[in-house]
PDB file of C-alpha atoms in Angstrom:
ATOM      1  CA  ALA A 321     -21.798   5.797 -15.460  1.00  0.00           C
ATOM      2  CA  LYS A 322     -20.597   7.135 -12.221  1.00  0.00           C
ATOM      3  CA  PHE A 323     -17.697   9.847 -11.216  1.00  0.00           C
ATOM      4  CA  SER A 324     -14.697   8.842  -9.416  1.00  0.00           C
ATOM      5  CA  PRO A 325     -14.118  10.864  -6.137  1.00  0.00           C
ATOM      6  CA  SER A 326     -11.623  13.122  -8.163  1.00  0.00           C
ATOM      7  CA  GLY A 327     -14.138  13.587 -10.816  1.00  0.00           C
ATOM      8  CA  ARG A 328     -11.541  12.875 -13.467  1.00  0.00           C
ATOM      9  CA  ARG A 329     -12.839   9.518 -14.546  1.00  0.00           C
ATOM     10  CA  LEU A 330     -16.051   7.956 -15.275  1.00  0.00           C
ATOM     11  CA  LEU A 331     -17.017   4.450 -14.379  1.00  0.00           C
ATOM     12  CA  LEU A 332     -19.138   2.615 -17.024  1.00  0.00           C
ATOM     13  CA  SER A 333     -21.262  -0.415 -16.530  1.00  0.00           C
ATOM     14  CA  ALA A 334     -22.355  -2.341 -19.563  1.00  0.00           C
ATOM     15  CA  SER A 335     -20.261  -0.137 -21.811  1.00  0.00           C
ATOM     16  CA  ALA A 336     -19.989  -1.196 -25.531  1.00  0.00           C
ATOM     17  CA  ARG A 337     -18.170   0.036 -28.591  1.00  0.00           C
ATOM     18  CA  MET A 338     -18.766   0.390 -32.182  1.00  0.00           C
ATOM     19  CA  VAL A 339     -15.986  -1.417 -34.172  1.00  0.00           C
ATOM     20  CA  ASP A 340     -16.573  -1.755 -38.122  1.00  0.00           C
ATOM     21  CA  ASP A 341     -20.461  -1.143 -37.696  1.00  0.00           C
ATOM     22  CA  GLN A 342     -20.470  -4.169 -34.764  1.00  0.00           C
ATOM     23  CA  ARG A 343     -21.196  -3.294 -31.426  1.00  0.00           C
ATOM     24  CA  VAL A 344     -18.579  -4.902 -29.402  1.00  0.00           C
ATOM     25  CA  VAL A 345     -19.309  -5.311 -25.442  1.00  0.00           C
ATOM     26  CA  MET A 346     -16.655  -4.299 -22.986  1.00  0.00           C
ATOM     27  CA  GLY A 347     -18.346  -4.647 -19.787  1.00  0.00           C
ATOM     28  CA  LEU A 348     -16.889  -2.527 -16.884  1.00  0.00           C
ATOM     29  CA  ALA A 349     -14.936   0.232 -18.049  1.00  0.00           C
ATOM     30  CA  VAL A 350     -13.342   3.753 -17.201  1.00  0.00           C
ATOM     31  CA  CYS A 351     -13.367   6.627 -19.183  1.00  0.00           C
ATOM     32  CA  ASP A 352     -10.984   9.614 -18.780  1.00  0.00           C
ATOM     33  CA  VAL A 353     -13.229  12.712 -18.558  1.00  0.00           C
ATOM     34  CA  GLU A 354     -10.477  14.737 -20.154  1.00  0.00           C
ATOM     35  CA  THR A 355      -8.854  12.497 -23.007  1.00  0.00           C
ATOM     36  CA  ARG A 356     -12.531  10.745 -23.370  1.00  0.00           C
ATOM     37  CA  GLU A 357     -10.177   7.563 -23.539  1.00  0.00           C
ATOM     38  CA  VAL A 358     -12.171   4.525 -22.521  1.00  0.00           C
ATOM     39  CA  THR A 359     -10.272   1.546 -20.904  1.00  0.00           C
ATOM     40  CA  SER A 360     -11.802  -1.935 -20.303  1.00  0.00           C
ATOM     41  CA  ILE A 361     -11.534  -3.415 -16.998  1.00  0.00           C
ATOM     42  CA  LEU A 362     -10.103  -6.589 -17.663  1.00  0.00           C
ATOM     43  CA  TRP A 363     -11.690  -9.474 -14.831  1.00  0.00           C
ATOM     44  CA  ARG A 364     -11.853 -13.029 -15.021  1.00  0.00           C
ATOM     45  CA  HIS A 365     -13.861 -15.475 -13.006  1.00  0.00           C
ATOM     46  CA  PRO A 366     -14.204 -19.387 -13.743  1.00  0.00           C
ATOM     47  CA  ALA A 367     -18.127 -19.205 -13.186  1.00  0.00           C
ATOM     48  CA  ARG A 368     -19.157 -15.480 -13.420  1.00  0.00           C
ATOM     49  CA  SER A 369     -18.559 -14.085 -17.118  1.00  0.00           C
ATOM     50  CA  ALA A 370     -20.840 -11.199 -16.626  1.00  0.00           C
ATOM     51  CA  TRP A 371     -20.331  -8.333 -14.669  1.00  0.00           C
ATOM     52  CA  ASN A 372     -22.408  -4.756 -14.023  1.00  0.00           C
ATOM     53  CA  HIS A 373     -23.269  -1.889 -12.228  1.00  0.00           C
ATOM     54  CA  ALA A 374     -19.787  -1.061 -10.528  1.00  0.00           C
ATOM     55  CA  CYS A 375     -19.570   1.725  -7.780  1.00  0.00           C
ATOM     56  CA  TRP A 376     -15.977   3.316  -6.304  1.00  0.00           C
ATOM     57  CA  GLY A 377     -14.553   3.355  -3.186  1.00  0.00           C
ATOM     58  CA  PRO A 378     -13.799   6.880  -1.639  1.00  0.00           C
ATOM     59  CA  ASP A 379      -9.982   6.334  -2.601  1.00  0.00           C
ATOM     60  CA  GLY A 380     -10.757   6.096  -6.604  1.00  0.00           C
ATOM     61  CA  ASP A 381      -9.110   2.786  -6.633  1.00  0.00           C
ATOM     62  CA  ALA A 382     -11.429   0.332  -5.093  1.00  0.00           C
ATOM     63  CA  ILE A 383     -14.592  -0.968  -6.847  1.00  0.00           C
ATOM     64  CA  VAL A 384     -17.519  -2.687  -6.114  1.00  0.00           C
ATOM     65  CA  PHE A 385     -19.795  -4.580  -8.779  1.00  0.00           C
ATOM     66  CA  HIS A 386     -21.946  -7.345  -9.009  1.00  0.00           C
ATOM     67  CA  ALA A 387     -21.063 -10.564 -11.486  1.00  0.00           C
ATOM     68  CA  PHE A 388     -23.230 -13.438 -12.409  1.00  0.00           C
ATOM     69  CA  THR A 389     -23.474 -16.216 -14.968  1.00  0.00           C
ATOM     70  CA  ALA A 390     -25.571 -16.470 -18.168  1.00  0.00           C
ATOM     71  CA  GLU A 391     -27.471 -19.406 -16.809  1.00  0.00           C
ATOM     72  CA  ASP A 392     -28.566 -17.715 -13.897  1.00  0.00           C
ATOM     73  CA  GLY A 393     -29.127 -13.864 -13.672  1.00  0.00           C
ATOM     74  CA  ASN A 394     -30.489 -14.058 -10.531  1.00  0.00           C
ATOM     75  CA  ASP A 395     -27.602 -15.064  -8.842  1.00  0.00           C
ATOM     76  CA  ARG A 396     -25.678 -11.839  -8.308  1.00  0.00           C
ATOM     77  CA  ALA A 397     -22.724 -12.005  -6.266  1.00  0.00           C
ATOM     78  CA  LEU A 398     -20.961  -8.860  -4.995  1.00  0.00           C
ATOM     79  CA  PHE A 399     -17.062  -8.514  -5.637  1.00  0.00           C
ATOM     80  CA  ALA A 400     -14.773  -5.692  -4.501  1.00  0.00           C
ATOM     81  CA  THR A 401     -11.553  -5.383  -6.228  1.00  0.00           C
ATOM     82  CA  HIS A 402      -8.664  -2.438  -6.734  1.00  0.00           C
ATOM     83  CA  LEU A 403      -8.386  -1.156 -10.331  1.00  0.00           C
ATOM     84  CA  SER A 404      -4.344  -0.846  -9.090  1.00  0.00           C
ATOM     85  CA  ASP A 405      -4.453  -4.574  -8.633  1.00  0.00           C
ATOM     86  CA  LEU A 406      -7.499  -6.581 -10.037  1.00  0.00           C
ATOM     87  CA  GLY A 407      -5.987 -10.168  -8.834  1.00  0.00           C
ATOM     88  CA  ASP A 408      -6.595  -8.943  -5.429  1.00  0.00           C
ATOM     89  CA  THR A 409     -10.498  -9.523  -5.968  1.00  0.00           C
ATOM     90  CA  VAL A 410     -12.770 -10.386  -2.734  1.00  0.00           C
ATOM     91  CA  GLN A 411     -16.187 -11.901  -3.024  1.00  0.00           C
ATOM     92  CA  LEU A 412     -18.535 -10.064  -0.595  1.00  0.00           C
ATOM     93  CA  THR A 413     -21.859 -12.494  -1.176  1.00  0.00           C
ATOM     94  CA  LYS A 414     -22.252 -15.824  -1.251  1.00  0.00           C
ATOM     95  CA  ASP A 415     -26.014 -16.445  -0.674  1.00  0.00           C
ATOM     96  CA  GLY A 416     -27.014 -17.317  -4.434  1.00  0.00           C
ATOM     97  CA  ALA A 417     -29.545 -14.085  -4.004  1.00  0.00           C
ATOM     98  CA  ASN A 418     -29.743 -11.100  -6.590  1.00  0.00           C
ATOM     99  CA  ASN A 419     -27.326  -8.305  -4.765  1.00  0.00           C
ATOM    100  CA  GLN A 420     -27.346  -5.079  -6.531  1.00  0.00           C
ATOM    101  CA  HIS A 421     -26.653  -1.482  -6.674  1.00  0.00           C
ATOM    102  CA  PRO A 422     -23.417  -1.394  -3.995  1.00  0.00           C
ATOM    103  CA  ASP A 423     -22.604   1.918  -2.399  1.00  0.00           C
ATOM    104  CA  VAL A 424     -19.318   2.206  -0.716  1.00  0.00           C
ATOM    105  CA  SER A 425     -19.307   4.000   2.514  1.00  0.00           C
ATOM    106  CA  PRO A 426     -17.136   7.551   2.749  1.00  0.00           C
ATOM    107  CA  ASP A 427     -14.713   5.579   4.947  1.00  0.00           C
ATOM    108  CA  GLY A 428     -14.125   3.033   2.499  1.00  0.00           C
ATOM    109  CA  ARG A 429     -14.934   0.111   5.222  1.00  0.00           C
ATOM    110  CA  MET A 430     -18.651  -0.735   4.475  1.00  0.00           C
ATOM    111  CA  VAL A 431     -20.836  -1.496   1.663  1.00  0.00           C
ATOM    112  CA  ALA A 432     -24.514  -1.073   1.749  1.00  0.00           C
ATOM    113  CA  TYR A 433     -26.444  -2.955  -0.983  1.00  0.00           C
ATOM    114  CA  GLN A 434     -29.875  -4.342  -1.917  1.00  0.00           C
ATOM    115  CA  ARG A 435     -30.310  -8.399  -1.738  1.00  0.00           C
ATOM    116  CA  MET A 436     -33.412  -9.467  -3.601  1.00  0.00           C
ATOM    117  CA  TRP A 437     -34.852 -13.165  -3.086  1.00  0.00           C
ATOM    118  CA  LYS A 438     -37.669 -14.371  -5.636  1.00  0.00           C
ATOM    119  CA  GLY A 439     -40.817 -13.950  -3.590  1.00  0.00           C
ATOM    120  CA  LYS A 440     -39.341 -12.277  -0.643  1.00  0.00           C
ATOM    121  CA  PRO A 441     -39.205  -8.375   0.305  1.00  0.00           C
ATOM    122  CA  THR A 442     -36.231  -6.623  -1.084  1.00  0.00           C
ATOM    123  CA  LYS A 443     -33.675  -6.014   1.549  1.00  0.00           C
ATOM    124  CA  VAL A 444     -30.807  -3.533   2.409  1.00  0.00           C
ATOM    125  CA  CYS A 445     -27.723  -5.150   3.650  1.00  0.00           C
ATOM    126  CA  LEU A 446     -24.493  -4.240   4.981  1.00  0.00           C
ATOM    127  CA  THR A 447     -21.148  -5.871   4.773  1.00  0.00           C
ATOM    128  CA  ARG A 448     -17.489  -4.855   4.913  1.00  0.00           C
ATOM    129  CA  LEU A 449     -15.489  -3.746   1.774  1.00  0.00           C
ATOM    130  CA  ASP A 450     -12.679  -6.342   2.749  1.00  0.00           C
ATOM    131  CA  GLY A 451     -15.131  -8.972   3.206  1.00  0.00           C
ATOM    132  CA  SER A 452     -13.885  -9.959   6.822  1.00  0.00           C
ATOM    133  CA  THR A 453     -17.756 -10.234   8.084  1.00  0.00           C
ATOM    134  CA  GLU A 454     -20.483 -12.029   6.963  1.00  0.00           C
ATOM    135  CA  PRO A 455     -23.355  -9.197   5.392  1.00  0.00           C
ATOM    136  CA  VAL A 456     -26.198  -8.399   7.595  1.00  0.00           C
ATOM    137  CA  GLU A 457     -29.661  -7.014   6.722  1.00  0.00           C
ATOM    138  CA  LEU A 458     -30.367  -3.694   7.995  1.00  0.00           C
ATOM    139  CA  ALA A 459     -34.081  -3.179   6.472  1.00  0.00           C
ATOM    140  CA  THR A 460     -36.785  -3.621   3.851  1.00  0.00           C
ATOM    141  CA  GLY A 461     -35.854  -1.149   1.337  1.00  0.00           C
ATOM    142  CA  LEU A 462     -33.798  -0.895  -1.897  1.00  0.00           C
ATOM    143  CA  GLN A 463     -30.880   1.375  -3.506  1.00  0.00           C
ATOM    144  CA  PRO A 464     -29.025   2.764  -0.409  1.00  0.00           C
ATOM    145  CA  ALA A 465     -26.784   5.419  -0.608  1.00  0.00           C
ATOM    146  CA  TRP A 466     -24.543   6.954   2.314  1.00  0.00           C
ATOM    147  CA  SER A 467     -24.446  10.492   3.512  1.00  0.00           C
ATOM    148  CA  PRO A 468     -21.319  12.426   2.764  1.00  0.00           C
ATOM    149  CA  ASP A 469     -19.998  12.069   6.556  1.00  0.00           C
ATOM    150  CA  GLY A 470     -21.062   8.381   6.408  1.00  0.00           C
ATOM    151  CA  ARG A 471     -23.156   8.461   9.478  1.00  0.00           C
ATOM    152  CA  ARG A 472     -26.218   8.174   7.493  1.00  0.00           C
ATOM    153  CA  LEU A 473     -27.681   5.681   5.070  1.00  0.00           C
ATOM    154  CA  ALA A 474     -31.045   6.705   2.865  1.00  0.00           C
ATOM    155  CA  TYR A 475     -32.878   4.045   1.093  1.00  0.00           C
ATOM    156  CA  SER A 476     -35.941   3.589  -0.632  1.00  0.00           C
ATOM    157  CA  ALA A 477     -38.894   1.766   1.414  1.00  0.00           C
ATOM    158  CA  PRO A 478     -42.298   0.467   0.553  1.00  0.00           C
ATOM    159  CA  ARG A 479     -43.779   3.908   2.441  1.00  0.00           C
ATOM    160  CA  GLY A 480     -41.357   6.403   1.080  1.00  0.00           C
ATOM    161  CA  MET A 481     -37.679   7.070   1.579  1.00  0.00           C
ATOM    162  CA  VAL A 482     -35.956   6.424   4.910  1.00  0.00           C
ATOM    163  CA  ILE A 483     -32.954   8.167   6.363  1.00  0.00           C
ATOM    164  CA  CYS A 484     -31.329   5.811   9.008  1.00  0.00           C
ATOM    165  CA  ASP A 485     -28.978   7.294  11.762  1.00  0.00           C
ATOM    166  CA  LEU A 486     -26.211   4.718  12.009  1.00  0.00           C
ATOM    167  CA  GLY A 487     -24.358   6.561  14.452  1.00  0.00           C
ATOM    168  CA  GLY A 488     -20.859   5.196  13.449  1.00  0.00           C
ATOM    169  CA  LEU A 489     -21.987   1.765  13.794  1.00  0.00           C
ATOM    170  CA  ASP A 490     -21.103  -1.100  11.142  1.00  0.00           C
ATOM    171  CA  ALA A 491     -21.338  -4.824  10.543  1.00  0.00           C
ATOM    172  CA  CYS A 492     -19.146  -5.982  13.040  1.00  0.00           C
ATOM    173  CA  PRO A 493     -19.140  -8.242  16.256  1.00  0.00           C
ATOM    174  CA  ALA A 494     -21.081  -6.100  19.089  1.00  0.00           C
ATOM    175  CA  GLU A 495     -21.351  -6.628  22.777  1.00  0.00           C
ATOM    176  CA  ILE A 496     -24.597  -5.430  24.137  1.00  0.00           C
ATOM    177  CA  ASP A 497     -25.987  -5.174  27.635  1.00  0.00           C
ATOM    178  CA  ALA A 498     -29.298  -4.125  28.753  1.00  0.00           C
ATOM    179  CA  VAL A 499     -30.623  -3.191  32.052  1.00  0.00           C
ATOM    180  CA  ARG A 500     -34.373  -3.157  32.801  1.00  0.00           C
ATOM    181  CA  ALA A 501     -35.807  -0.898  35.405  1.00  0.00           C
ATOM    182  CA  ASP A 502     -39.207  -0.518  35.949  1.00  0.00           C
ATOM    183  CA  GLN A 503     -40.550   0.301  32.067  1.00  0.00           C
ATOM    184  CA  THR A 504     -37.062   1.505  30.987  1.00  0.00           C
ATOM    185  CA  VAL A 505     -34.551  -0.533  28.879  1.00  0.00           C
ATOM    186  CA  LYS A 506     -31.044   0.811  29.366  1.00  0.00           C
ATOM    187  CA  ILE A 507     -28.688  -0.435  26.468  1.00  0.00           C
ATOM    188  CA  ALA A 508     -25.224  -0.240  26.049  1.00  0.00           C
ATOM    189  CA  LEU A 509     -23.281  -1.285  22.966  1.00  0.00           C
ATOM    190  CA  ARG A 510     -19.668  -1.777  22.981  1.00  0.00           C
ATOM    191  CA  ASN A 511     -17.768  -2.110  19.572  1.00  0.00           C
ATOM    192  CA  LEU A 512     -15.546  -5.473  19.814  1.00  0.00           C
ATOM    193  CA  ASP A 513     -14.234  -4.677  16.014  1.00  0.00           C
ATOM    194  CA  VAL A 514     -10.496  -5.705  16.181  1.00  0.00           C
ATOM    195  CA  HIS A 515      -9.622  -3.309  13.214  1.00  0.00           C
ATOM    196  CA  GLN A 516      -9.952  -0.167  15.133  1.00  0.00           C
TER     197      GLN A 516
END
């Protein structure tokens, strides 16, 4: 379970309830902390009937989750949607990999997650919450988590925890100018993001 930014709701993954001594799977659900009322989140996909491990966006309306088929549990695509409009769902990954553990940046623009391919190291990746860019690999690691200011990303790496200072960069087009002077290289990076 994950608390909403307001702390008033819990986002439940792989939830279930007992009905006449029978365990009934609900999938993703939201629990009102005060009333304890649990509401299943209804979402339908023609091929991906199972969905799990959701996280909140900072607005308390956006959620990101992974979805998979019963036939191939290793093909877990990430999706983003809004609880206020479940029909407005965007598929963030389309690579056939096992994409899990999403975490939305505090500004609500970026999603960090881990990507696993069979026989290869697990990678930390970044993509935009609106799906407007292709995901990019950041580093070898898993279970990324944003800092409250959104400028740093922590993740577990083979040699321990890493805190990556992104300095406000994200997965967007950029122009890079490099000038070499003797043994020094001066690099200038200009963000080409049209959304800013």
